[in-house]
Short mmCIF file of C-alpha atoms in Angstrom, two decimals:
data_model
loop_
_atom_site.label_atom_id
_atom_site.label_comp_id
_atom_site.label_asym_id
_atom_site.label_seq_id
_atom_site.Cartn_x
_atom_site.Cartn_y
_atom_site.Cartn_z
CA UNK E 1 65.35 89.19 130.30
CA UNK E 2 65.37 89.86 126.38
CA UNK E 3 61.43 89.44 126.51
CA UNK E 4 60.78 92.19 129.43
CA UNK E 5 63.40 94.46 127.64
CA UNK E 6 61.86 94.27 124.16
CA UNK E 7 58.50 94.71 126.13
CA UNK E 8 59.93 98.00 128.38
CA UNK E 9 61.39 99.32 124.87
CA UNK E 10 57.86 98.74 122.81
CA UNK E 11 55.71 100.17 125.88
CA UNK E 12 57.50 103.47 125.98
CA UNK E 13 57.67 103.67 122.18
CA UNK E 14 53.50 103.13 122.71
CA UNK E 15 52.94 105.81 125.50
CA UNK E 16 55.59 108.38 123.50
CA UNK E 17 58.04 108.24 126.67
CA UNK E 18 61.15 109.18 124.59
CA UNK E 19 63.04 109.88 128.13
CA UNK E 20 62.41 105.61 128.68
CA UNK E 21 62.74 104.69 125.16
CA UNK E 22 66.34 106.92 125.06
CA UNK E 23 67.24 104.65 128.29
CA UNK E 24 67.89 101.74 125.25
CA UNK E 25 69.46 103.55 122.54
CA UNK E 26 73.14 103.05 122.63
CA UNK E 27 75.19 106.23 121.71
CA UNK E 28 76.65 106.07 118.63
CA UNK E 29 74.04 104.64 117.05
CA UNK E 30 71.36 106.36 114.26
CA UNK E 31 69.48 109.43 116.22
CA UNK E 32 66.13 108.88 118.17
CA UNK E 33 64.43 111.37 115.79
CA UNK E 34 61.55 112.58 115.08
CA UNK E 35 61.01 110.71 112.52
CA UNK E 36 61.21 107.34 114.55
CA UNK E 37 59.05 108.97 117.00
CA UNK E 38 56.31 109.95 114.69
CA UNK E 39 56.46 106.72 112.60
CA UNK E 40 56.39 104.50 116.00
CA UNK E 41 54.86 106.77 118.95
CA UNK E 42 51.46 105.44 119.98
CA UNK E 43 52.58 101.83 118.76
CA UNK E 44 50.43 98.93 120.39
CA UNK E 45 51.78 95.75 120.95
CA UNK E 46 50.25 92.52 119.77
CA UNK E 47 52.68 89.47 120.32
CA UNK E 48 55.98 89.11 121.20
CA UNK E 49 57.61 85.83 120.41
CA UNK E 50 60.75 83.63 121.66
CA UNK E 51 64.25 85.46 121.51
CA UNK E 52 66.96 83.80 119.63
CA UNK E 53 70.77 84.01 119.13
CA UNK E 54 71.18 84.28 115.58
CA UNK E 55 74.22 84.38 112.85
CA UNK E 56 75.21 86.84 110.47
CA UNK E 57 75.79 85.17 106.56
CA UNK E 58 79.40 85.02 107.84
CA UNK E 59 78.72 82.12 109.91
CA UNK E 60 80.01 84.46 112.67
CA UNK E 61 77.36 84.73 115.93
CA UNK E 62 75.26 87.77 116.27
CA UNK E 63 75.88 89.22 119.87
CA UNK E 64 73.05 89.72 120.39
CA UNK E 65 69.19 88.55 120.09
CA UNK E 66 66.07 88.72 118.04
CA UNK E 67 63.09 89.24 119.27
CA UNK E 68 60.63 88.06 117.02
CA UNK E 69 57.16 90.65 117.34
CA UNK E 70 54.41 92.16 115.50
CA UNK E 71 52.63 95.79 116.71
CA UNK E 72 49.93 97.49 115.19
CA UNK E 73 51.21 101.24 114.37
CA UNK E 74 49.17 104.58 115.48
CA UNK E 75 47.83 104.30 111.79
CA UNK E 76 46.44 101.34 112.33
CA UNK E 77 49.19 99.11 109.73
CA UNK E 78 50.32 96.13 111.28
CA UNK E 79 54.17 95.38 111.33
CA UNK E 80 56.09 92.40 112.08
CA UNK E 81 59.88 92.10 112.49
CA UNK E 82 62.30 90.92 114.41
CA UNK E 83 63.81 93.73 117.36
CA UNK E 84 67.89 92.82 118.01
CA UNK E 85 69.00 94.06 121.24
CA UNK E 86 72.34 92.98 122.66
CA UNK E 87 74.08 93.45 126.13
CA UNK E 88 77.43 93.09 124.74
CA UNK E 89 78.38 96.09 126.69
CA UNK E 90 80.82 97.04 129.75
CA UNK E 91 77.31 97.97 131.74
CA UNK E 92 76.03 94.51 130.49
CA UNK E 93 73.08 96.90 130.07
CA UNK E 94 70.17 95.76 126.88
CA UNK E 95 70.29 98.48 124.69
CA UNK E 96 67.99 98.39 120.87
CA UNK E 97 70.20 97.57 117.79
CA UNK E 98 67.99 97.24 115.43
CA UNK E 99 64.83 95.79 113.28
CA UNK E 100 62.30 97.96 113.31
#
């Protein structure tokens, strides 16, 4: 499930379908601007790897996961990160938390 999210999320950011992309952004989180959309609207994407549970330096469990992944950007720069989404949620619903 964490692949075909971070797949959903990365495909709307690509075809600039802010209504989809809004679908994963949890209120109360940063804005969905237009400053995310210009910097990641047209994105393409060129591997997704393995999610992974992850820890915080704490020790304490991240509840979520990272997605590893690398996309090439509408100007052409290539950037690699690591997407966390979590589901930790009453919904149980995948929403973006972060990495890009």
């Amino acid at each position: 499930m964490p692949e075909q999210v971070t797949k959903t999320f990365f495909d709307a950011c690509g075809h600039e379908d802010w209504t989809e992309v809004s679908k994963f952004w949890e209120a109360g989180g940063y804005p969905l601007d237009d400053r995310f959309k210009s910097h990641y609207g047209g994105l393409q994407i060129i591997n997704l790897g393995r999610p992974f549970w992850a820890r915080f330096r704490s020790g304490e469990r991240y509840p979520g996961v990272l997605v590893p992944y690398e996309i090439r950007l509408k100007d052409g720069k290539i950037s690699k990160g690591r997407l966390a989404i979590r589901c930790d949620n009453p919904d149980h619903r995948w929403y973006f938390d972060g990495g890009m």
